[in-house]
Coordinates of C-alpha atoms in Angstrom, one line a residue:
X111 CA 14.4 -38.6 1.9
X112 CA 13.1 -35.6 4.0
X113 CA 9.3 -35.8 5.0
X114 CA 6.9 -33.5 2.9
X115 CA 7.6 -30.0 3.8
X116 CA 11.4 -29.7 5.5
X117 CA 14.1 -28.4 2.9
X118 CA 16.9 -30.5 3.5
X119 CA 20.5 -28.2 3.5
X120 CA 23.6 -28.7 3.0
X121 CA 27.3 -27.8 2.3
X122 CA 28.3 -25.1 0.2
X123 CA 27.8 -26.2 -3.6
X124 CA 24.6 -28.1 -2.9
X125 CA 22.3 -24.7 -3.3
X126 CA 21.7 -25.7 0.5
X127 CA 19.0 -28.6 -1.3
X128 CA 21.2 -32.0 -0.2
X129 CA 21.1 -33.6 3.4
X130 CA 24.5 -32.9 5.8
X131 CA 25.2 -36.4 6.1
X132 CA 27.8 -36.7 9.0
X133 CA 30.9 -38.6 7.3
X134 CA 32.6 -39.9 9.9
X135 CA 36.2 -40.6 9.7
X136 CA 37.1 -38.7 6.1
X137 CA 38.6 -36.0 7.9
X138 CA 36.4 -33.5 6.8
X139 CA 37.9 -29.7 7.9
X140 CA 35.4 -26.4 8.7
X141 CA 34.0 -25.8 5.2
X142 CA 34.4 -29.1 4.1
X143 CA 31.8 -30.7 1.6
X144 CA 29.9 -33.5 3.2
X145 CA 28.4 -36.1 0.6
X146 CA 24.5 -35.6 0.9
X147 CA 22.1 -38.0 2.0
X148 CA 24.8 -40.9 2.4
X149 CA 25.1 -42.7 6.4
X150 CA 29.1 -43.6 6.4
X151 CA 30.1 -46.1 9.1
X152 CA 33.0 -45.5 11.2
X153 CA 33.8 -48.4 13.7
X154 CA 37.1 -47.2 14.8
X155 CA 35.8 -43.5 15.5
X156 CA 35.2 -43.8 19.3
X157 CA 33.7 -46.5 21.4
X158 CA 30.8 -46.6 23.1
X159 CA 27.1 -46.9 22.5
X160 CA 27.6 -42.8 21.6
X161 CA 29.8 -43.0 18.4
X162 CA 28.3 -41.0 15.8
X163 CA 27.0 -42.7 12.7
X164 CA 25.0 -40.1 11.1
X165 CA 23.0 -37.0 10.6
X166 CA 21.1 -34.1 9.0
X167 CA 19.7 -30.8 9.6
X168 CA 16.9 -29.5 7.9
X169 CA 14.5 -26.4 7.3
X170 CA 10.8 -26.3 7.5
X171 CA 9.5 -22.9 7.9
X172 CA 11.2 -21.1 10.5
X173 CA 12.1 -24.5 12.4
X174 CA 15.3 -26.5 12.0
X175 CA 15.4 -30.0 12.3
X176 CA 18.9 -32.0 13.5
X177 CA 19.0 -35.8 13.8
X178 CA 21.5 -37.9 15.0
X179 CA 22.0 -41.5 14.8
X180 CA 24.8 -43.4 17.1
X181 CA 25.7 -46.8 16.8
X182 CA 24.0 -48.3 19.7
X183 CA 21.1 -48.0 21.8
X184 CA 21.2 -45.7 25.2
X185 CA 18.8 -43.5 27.0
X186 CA 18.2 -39.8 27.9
X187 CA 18.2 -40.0 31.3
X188 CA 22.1 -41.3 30.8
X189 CA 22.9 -38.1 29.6
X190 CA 24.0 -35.0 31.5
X191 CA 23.2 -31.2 30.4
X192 CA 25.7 -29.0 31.9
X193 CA 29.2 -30.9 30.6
X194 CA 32.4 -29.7 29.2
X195 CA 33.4 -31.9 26.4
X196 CA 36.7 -30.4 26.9
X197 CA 36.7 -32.2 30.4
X198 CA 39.3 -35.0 31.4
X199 CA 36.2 -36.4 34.2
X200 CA 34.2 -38.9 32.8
X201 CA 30.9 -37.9 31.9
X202 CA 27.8 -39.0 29.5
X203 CA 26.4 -36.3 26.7
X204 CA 25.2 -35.5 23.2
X205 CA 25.4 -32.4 21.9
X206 CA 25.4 -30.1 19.2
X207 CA 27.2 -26.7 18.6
X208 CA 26.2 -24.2 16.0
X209 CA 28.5 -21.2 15.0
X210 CA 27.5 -18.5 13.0
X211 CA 29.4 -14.8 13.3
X212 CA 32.2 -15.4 15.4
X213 CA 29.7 -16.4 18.1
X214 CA 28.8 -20.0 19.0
X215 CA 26.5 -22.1 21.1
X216 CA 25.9 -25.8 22.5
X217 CA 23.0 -27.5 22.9
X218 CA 22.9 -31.0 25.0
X219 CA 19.9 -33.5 25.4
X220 CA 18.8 -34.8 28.3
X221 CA 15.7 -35.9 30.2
X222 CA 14.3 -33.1 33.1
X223 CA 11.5 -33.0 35.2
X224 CA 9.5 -31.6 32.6
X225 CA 10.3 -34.0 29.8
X226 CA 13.2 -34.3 27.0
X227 CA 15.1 -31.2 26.8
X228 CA 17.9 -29.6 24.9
X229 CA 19.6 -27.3 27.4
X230 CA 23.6 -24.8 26.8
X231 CA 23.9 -21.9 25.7
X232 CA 26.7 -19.5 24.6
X233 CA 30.0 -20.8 24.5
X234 CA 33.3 -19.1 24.5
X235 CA 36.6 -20.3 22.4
X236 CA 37.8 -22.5 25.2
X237 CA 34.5 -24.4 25.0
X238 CA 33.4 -22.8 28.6
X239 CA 29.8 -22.5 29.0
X240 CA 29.1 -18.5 29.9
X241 CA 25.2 -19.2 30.6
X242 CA 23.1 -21.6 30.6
X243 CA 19.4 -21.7 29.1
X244 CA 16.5 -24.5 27.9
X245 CA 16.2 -24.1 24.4
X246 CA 12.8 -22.3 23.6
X247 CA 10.6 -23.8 21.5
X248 CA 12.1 -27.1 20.7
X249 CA 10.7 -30.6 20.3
X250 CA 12.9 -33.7 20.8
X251 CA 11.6 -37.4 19.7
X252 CA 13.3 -40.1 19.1
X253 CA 12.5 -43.0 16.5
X254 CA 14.3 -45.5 18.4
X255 CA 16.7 -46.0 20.8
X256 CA 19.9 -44.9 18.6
X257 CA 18.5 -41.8 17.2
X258 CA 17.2 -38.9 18.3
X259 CA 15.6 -35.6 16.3
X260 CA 15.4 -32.1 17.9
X261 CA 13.4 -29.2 16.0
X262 CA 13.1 -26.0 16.9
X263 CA 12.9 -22.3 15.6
X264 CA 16.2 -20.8 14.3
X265 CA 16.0 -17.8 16.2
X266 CA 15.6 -19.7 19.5
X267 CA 19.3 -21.3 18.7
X268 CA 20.2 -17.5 18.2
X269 CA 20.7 -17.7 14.5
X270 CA 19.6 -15.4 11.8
X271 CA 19.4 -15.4 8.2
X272 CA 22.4 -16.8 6.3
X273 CA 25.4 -19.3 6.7
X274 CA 26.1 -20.8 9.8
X275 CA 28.2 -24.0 11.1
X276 CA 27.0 -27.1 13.2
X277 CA 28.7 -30.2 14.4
X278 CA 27.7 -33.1 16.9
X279 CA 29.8 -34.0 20.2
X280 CA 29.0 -36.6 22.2
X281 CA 31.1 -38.7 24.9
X282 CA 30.1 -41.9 26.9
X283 CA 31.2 -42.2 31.0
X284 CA 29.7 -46.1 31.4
X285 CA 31.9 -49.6 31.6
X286 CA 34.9 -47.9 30.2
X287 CA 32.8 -46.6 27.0
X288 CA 31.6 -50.2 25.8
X289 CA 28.6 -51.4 24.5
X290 CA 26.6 -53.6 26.1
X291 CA 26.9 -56.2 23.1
X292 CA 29.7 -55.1 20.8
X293 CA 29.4 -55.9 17.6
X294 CA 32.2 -58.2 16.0
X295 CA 32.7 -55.1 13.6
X296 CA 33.6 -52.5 16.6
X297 CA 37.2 -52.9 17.6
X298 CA 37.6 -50.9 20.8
X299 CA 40.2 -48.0 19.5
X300 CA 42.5 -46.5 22.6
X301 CA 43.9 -43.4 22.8
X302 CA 47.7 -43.0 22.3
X303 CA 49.5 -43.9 25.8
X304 CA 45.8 -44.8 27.2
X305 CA 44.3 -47.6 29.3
X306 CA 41.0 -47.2 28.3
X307 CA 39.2 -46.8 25.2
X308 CA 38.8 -43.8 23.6
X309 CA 35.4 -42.7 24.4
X310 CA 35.0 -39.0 23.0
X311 CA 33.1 -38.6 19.6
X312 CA 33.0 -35.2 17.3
X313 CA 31.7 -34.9 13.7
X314 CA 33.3 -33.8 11.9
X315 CA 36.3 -34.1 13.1
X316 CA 37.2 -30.6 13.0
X317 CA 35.8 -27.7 12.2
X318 CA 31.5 -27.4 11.1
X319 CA 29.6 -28.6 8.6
X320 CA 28.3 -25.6 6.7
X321 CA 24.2 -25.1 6.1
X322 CA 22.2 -22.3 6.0
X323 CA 19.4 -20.6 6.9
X324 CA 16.9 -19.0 4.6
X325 CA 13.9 -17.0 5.5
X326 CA 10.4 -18.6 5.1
X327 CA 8.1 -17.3 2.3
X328 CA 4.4 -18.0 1.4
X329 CA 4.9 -19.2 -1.9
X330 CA 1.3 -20.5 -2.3
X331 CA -1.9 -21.5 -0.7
X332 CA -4.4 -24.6 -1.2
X333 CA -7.9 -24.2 -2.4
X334 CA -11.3 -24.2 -0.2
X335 CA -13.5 -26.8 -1.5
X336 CA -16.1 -25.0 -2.3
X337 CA -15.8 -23.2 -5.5
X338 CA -17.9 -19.8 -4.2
X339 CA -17.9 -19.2 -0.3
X340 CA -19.3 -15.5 1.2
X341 CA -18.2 -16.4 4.8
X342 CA -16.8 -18.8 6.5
X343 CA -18.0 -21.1 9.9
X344 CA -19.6 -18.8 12.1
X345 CA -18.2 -21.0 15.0
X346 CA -15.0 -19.5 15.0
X347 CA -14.4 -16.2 16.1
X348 CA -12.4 -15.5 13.1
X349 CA -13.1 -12.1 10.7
X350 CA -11.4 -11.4 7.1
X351 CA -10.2 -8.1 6.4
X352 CA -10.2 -8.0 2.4
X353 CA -9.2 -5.1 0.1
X354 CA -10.0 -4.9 -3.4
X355 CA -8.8 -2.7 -6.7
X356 CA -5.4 -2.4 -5.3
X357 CA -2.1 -2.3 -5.0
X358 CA -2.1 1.5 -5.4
X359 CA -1.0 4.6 -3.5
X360 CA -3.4 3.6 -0.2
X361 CA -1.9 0.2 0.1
X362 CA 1.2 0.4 1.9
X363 CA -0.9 2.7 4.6
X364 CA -2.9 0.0 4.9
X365 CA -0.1 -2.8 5.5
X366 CA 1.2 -0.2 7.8
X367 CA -2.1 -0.7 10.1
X368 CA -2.3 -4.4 9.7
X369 CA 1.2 -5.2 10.6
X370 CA 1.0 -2.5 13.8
X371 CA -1.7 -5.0 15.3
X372 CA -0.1 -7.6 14.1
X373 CA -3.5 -8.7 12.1
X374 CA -3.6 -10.2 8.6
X375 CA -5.2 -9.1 5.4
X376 CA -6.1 -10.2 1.6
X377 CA -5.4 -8.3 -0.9
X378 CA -7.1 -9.0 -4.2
X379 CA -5.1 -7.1 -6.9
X380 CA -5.8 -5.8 -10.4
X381 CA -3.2 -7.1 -12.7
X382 CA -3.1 -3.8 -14.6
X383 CA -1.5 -2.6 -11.3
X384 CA 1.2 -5.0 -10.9
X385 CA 3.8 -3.4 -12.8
X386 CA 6.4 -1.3 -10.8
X387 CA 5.1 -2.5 -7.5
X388 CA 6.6 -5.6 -7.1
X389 CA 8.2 -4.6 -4.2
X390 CA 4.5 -3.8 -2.6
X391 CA 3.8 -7.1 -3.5
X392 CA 6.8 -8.5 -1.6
X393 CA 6.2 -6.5 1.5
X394 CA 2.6 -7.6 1.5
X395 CA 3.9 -11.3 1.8
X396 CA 6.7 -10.7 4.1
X397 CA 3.9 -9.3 6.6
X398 CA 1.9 -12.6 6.1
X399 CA -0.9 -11.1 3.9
X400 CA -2.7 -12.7 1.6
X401 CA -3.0 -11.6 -2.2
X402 CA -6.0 -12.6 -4.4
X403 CA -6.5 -12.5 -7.9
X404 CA -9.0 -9.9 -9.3
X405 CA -8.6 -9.9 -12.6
X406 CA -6.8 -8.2 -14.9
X407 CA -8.8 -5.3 -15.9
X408 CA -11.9 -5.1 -13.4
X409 CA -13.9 -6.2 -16.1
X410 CA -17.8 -6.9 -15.3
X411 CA -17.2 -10.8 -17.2
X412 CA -13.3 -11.8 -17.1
X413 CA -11.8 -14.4 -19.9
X414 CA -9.9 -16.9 -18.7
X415 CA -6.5 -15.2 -20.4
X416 CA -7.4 -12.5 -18.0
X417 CA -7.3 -14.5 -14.6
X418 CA -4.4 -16.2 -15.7
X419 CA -2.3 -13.7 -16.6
X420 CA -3.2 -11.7 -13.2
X421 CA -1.7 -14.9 -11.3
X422 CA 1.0 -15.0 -13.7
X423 CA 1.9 -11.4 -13.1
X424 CA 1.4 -11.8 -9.3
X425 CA 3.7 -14.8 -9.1
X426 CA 6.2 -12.8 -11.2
X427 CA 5.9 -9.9 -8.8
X428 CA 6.3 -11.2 -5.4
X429 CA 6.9 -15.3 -5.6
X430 CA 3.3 -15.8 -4.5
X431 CA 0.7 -17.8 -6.4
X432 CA -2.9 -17.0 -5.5
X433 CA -6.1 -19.5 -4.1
X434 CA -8.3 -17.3 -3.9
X435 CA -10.3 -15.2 -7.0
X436 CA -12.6 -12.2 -6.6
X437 CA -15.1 -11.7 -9.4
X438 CA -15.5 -8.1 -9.8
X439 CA -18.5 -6.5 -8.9
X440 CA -19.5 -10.0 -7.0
X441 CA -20.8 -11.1 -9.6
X442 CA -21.8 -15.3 -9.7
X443 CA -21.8 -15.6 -13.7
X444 CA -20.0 -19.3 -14.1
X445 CA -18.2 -18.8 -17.0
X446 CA -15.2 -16.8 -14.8
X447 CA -16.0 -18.6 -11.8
X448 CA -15.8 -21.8 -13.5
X449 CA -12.1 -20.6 -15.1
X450 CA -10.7 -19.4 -11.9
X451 CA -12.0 -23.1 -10.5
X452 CA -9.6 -24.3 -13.2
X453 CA -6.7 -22.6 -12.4
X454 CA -6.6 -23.7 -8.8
X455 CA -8.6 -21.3 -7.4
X456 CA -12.1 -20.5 -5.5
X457 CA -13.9 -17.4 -5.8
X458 CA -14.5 -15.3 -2.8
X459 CA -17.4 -12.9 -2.3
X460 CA -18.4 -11.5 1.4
X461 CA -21.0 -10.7 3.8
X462 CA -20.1 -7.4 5.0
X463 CA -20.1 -4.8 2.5
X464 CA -18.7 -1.6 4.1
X465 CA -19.7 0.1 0.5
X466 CA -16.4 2.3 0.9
X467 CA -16.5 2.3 -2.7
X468 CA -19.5 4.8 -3.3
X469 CA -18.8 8.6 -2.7
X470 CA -16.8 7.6 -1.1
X471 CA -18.5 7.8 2.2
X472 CA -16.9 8.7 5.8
X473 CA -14.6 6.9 8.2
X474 CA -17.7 6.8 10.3
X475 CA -19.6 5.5 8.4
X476 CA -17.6 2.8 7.0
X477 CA -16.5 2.3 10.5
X478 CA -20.2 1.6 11.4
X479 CA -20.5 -0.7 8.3
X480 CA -16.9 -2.9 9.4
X481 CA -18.2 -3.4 12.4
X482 CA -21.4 -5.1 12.2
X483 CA -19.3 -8.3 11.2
X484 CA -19.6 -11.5 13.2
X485 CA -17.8 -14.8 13.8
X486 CA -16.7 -16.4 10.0
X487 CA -17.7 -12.9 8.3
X488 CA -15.0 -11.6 5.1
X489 CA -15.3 -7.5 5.4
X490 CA -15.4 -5.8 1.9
X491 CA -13.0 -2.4 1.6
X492 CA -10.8 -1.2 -0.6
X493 CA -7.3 0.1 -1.2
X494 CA -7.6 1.0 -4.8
X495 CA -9.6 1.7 -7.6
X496 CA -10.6 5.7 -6.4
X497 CA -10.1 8.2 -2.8
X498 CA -9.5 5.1 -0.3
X499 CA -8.5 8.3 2.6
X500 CA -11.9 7.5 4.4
X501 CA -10.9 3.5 4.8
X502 CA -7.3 4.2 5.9
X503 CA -8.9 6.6 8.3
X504 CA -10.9 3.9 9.6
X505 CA -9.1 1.0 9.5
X506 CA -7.1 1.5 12.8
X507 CA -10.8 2.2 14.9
X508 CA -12.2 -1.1 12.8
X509 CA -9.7 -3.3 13.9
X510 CA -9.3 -2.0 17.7
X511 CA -13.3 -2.7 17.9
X512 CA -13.1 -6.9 16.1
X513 CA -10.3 -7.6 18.1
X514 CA -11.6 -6.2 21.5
X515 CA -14.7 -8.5 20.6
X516 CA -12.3 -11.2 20.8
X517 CA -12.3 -12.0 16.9
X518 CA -9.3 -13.1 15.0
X519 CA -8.4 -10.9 12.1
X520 CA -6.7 -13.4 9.7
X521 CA -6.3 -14.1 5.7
X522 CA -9.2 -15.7 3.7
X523 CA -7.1 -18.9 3.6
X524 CA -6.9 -19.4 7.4
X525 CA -10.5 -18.6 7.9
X526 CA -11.5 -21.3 5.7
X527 CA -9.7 -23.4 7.0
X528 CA -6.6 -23.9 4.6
X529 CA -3.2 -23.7 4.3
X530 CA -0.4 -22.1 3.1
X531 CA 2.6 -23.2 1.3
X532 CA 6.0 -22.3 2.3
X533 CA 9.5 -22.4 1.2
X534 CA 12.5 -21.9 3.4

């Protein structure tokens, strides 16, 4: 099984759920159907410690995952970066190749310098490398000394959303391809009208495997431990933008600002609101804010029903279900406090006040009012509920200010310290 938190795909008719498991030796053509999760031996596939065995790609986030297993033990440093599996000369690799819109790319693993490495780059249809790159951003561990498990983001493999193909290569240059100790089991296979074993290895054995790529999504967040919190540690230069009474008219002006910084917010939302702005709701996640729950009506004492059903309708509206509860008003009384606890959530007040919710009173002065927050503070503004022009106005000078203090502008969630939850 996968490890918590990396969405295992798969072939086409698996939903992209199921393990690629490399099936060695059934033939399997481009857009073939790989069984999932199963490791197929295939002892007369290629000789040499590098003879596929098995493997899997997998999703967490915006990382993918590959690992391959061979059938015996070797090391990095016997593997060479710049090859040409096409190439009669013998040589050492392990690769992988990934295809997606005509265009295609290999990847090799070695040992640099600098550590293990997964070096290529673009390929043309002969197999000819036509540059040649590190690939950014990726991690390569090994379990033991037949495996080995690259991650790394999909756009540093220079894939986007949607469909692509992958395959493993791998060839082996040392004492005519054969393992140190063969195993009984390993019959060394030789090519037709060849005097030494066949050492070349490719799963499958033509074409890709087929997987895809979905985009990330907060679908979720976990709860602070505390079931009220007004701030968080004033050790970390961290501040909370929050808006309240929303989504209305103001709001996407608002996402505009945050996502020009590149700063996050949290949005706690009316559930009267929801309706007919689901796709407010969506952009608000896709930009990496936060949405809260603030009941359903405003009211002074919400029931129970009426925190749930906000979630419910948040959920509904945009995939995301909330942590994080806003009691209107600010107000401490236990009975909704207690009910939001309940449902999985704390309740968040704040320290900063910028009162943009009475007169409603100038950019300036809510400007002023933003910017007396310190380390750990949550800012109170709004983006609903009445004329939010003077916030908007302000919001771009509030945030130049925090962050030219050095402070963080981030979700509720991070500031205290939590996660979220994603799916791929």
């Amino acid at each position: 099984m996968a490890k918590k938190g990396w969405t295992r795909t798969g072939g086409r008719g698996l939903a992209g759920c199921l393990i690629v498991g490399l099936v060695l030796g059934l033939g399997l053509a481009a857009g073939g159907q790989a069984a999932g999760g199963s490791a197929h031996r295939d002892p007369d596939d290629a000789a040499g410690p590098l003879d596929l065995r098995r493997g899997s790609i997998e999703q967490r986030r915006s990382r993918l995952r590959l690992r391959l297993r061979t059938i015996r033990e070797w090391s990095l440093h016997q593997l060479q970066s710049a090859v040409r599996p096409d190439d009669d000369d013998p040589q050492s690799y392990l690769c992988f190749e990934l295809s997606q819109r005509r265009k295609q790319w290999r990847y090799c693993m070695t040992q640099t310098d600098e550590g293990a490495a997964a070096i290529g780059g673009r390929i043309n249809d002969q197999g000819e490398l036509r540059y040649r790159e590190r690939l950014r951003g990726a991690h390569i561990s090994r379990a033991d000394e037949s495996s080995v498990a690259v991650s790394f983001p999909y756009s540093s493999g220079h894939l986007r959303v949607g469909r692509y193909g992958w395959r493993a290569r791998s060839d082996w240059s040392e004492g005519s391809c054969a393992p140190l100790i063969p195993p009984p089991e390993l019959p060394r296979r030789r090519a037709a009208g060849a005097a030494t074993p066949e050492c070349a290895d490719r799963a499958p054995n033509q074409g890709y495997y087929r997987a895809k790529v979905r985009r990330p999504r907060m679908v979720g967040c976990t709860r602070d431990e505390d079931r009220v919190s007004t701030h968080g540690s004033r050790g970390s230069k961290k501040i909370a933008l929050t808006f309240d009474d929303g989504p209305s008219a103001y709001t996407s002006k608002v996402i505009e600002i945050l996502n020009r910084f590149h700063v996050r917010g949290t949005f706690f939302v009316i559930g009267a609101n929801v309706p007919g702005r689901a796709a407010l709701l969506k952009k608000m996640i896709k930009g990496r804010h936060e949405i809260g729950n603030h009941s359903l009506h405003h009211e002074s004492t919400p029931s129970a029903g009426s925190i749930n059903e906000t979630s419910r309708r948040i959920k509904a509206a945009s995939g995301f279900k909330p942590c994080t509860y806003r009691p209107p008003g600010g107000s401490r009384a236990g009975g909704p406090i207690g009910a939001a606890w309940a449902q999985g959530m704390s309740s968040i007040l704040w320290d900063v006040d910028t009162r943009d919710w009475s007169g409603p009173p100038s950019a300036g002065t809510i400007y002023s009012r933003a910017v007396s927050a310190r380390s750990g503070s949550i800012v109170l503004m709004h983006d609903g509920g009445g004329n939010r022009s003077g916030t908007v106005a302000a919001l771009d000078d509030i945030i130049r200010t925090l962050k030219r203090r050095g402070h963080d502008l981030v979700t509720v969630t991070q500031l205290l310290h939590e996660r979220f939850r994603w799916r791929p």
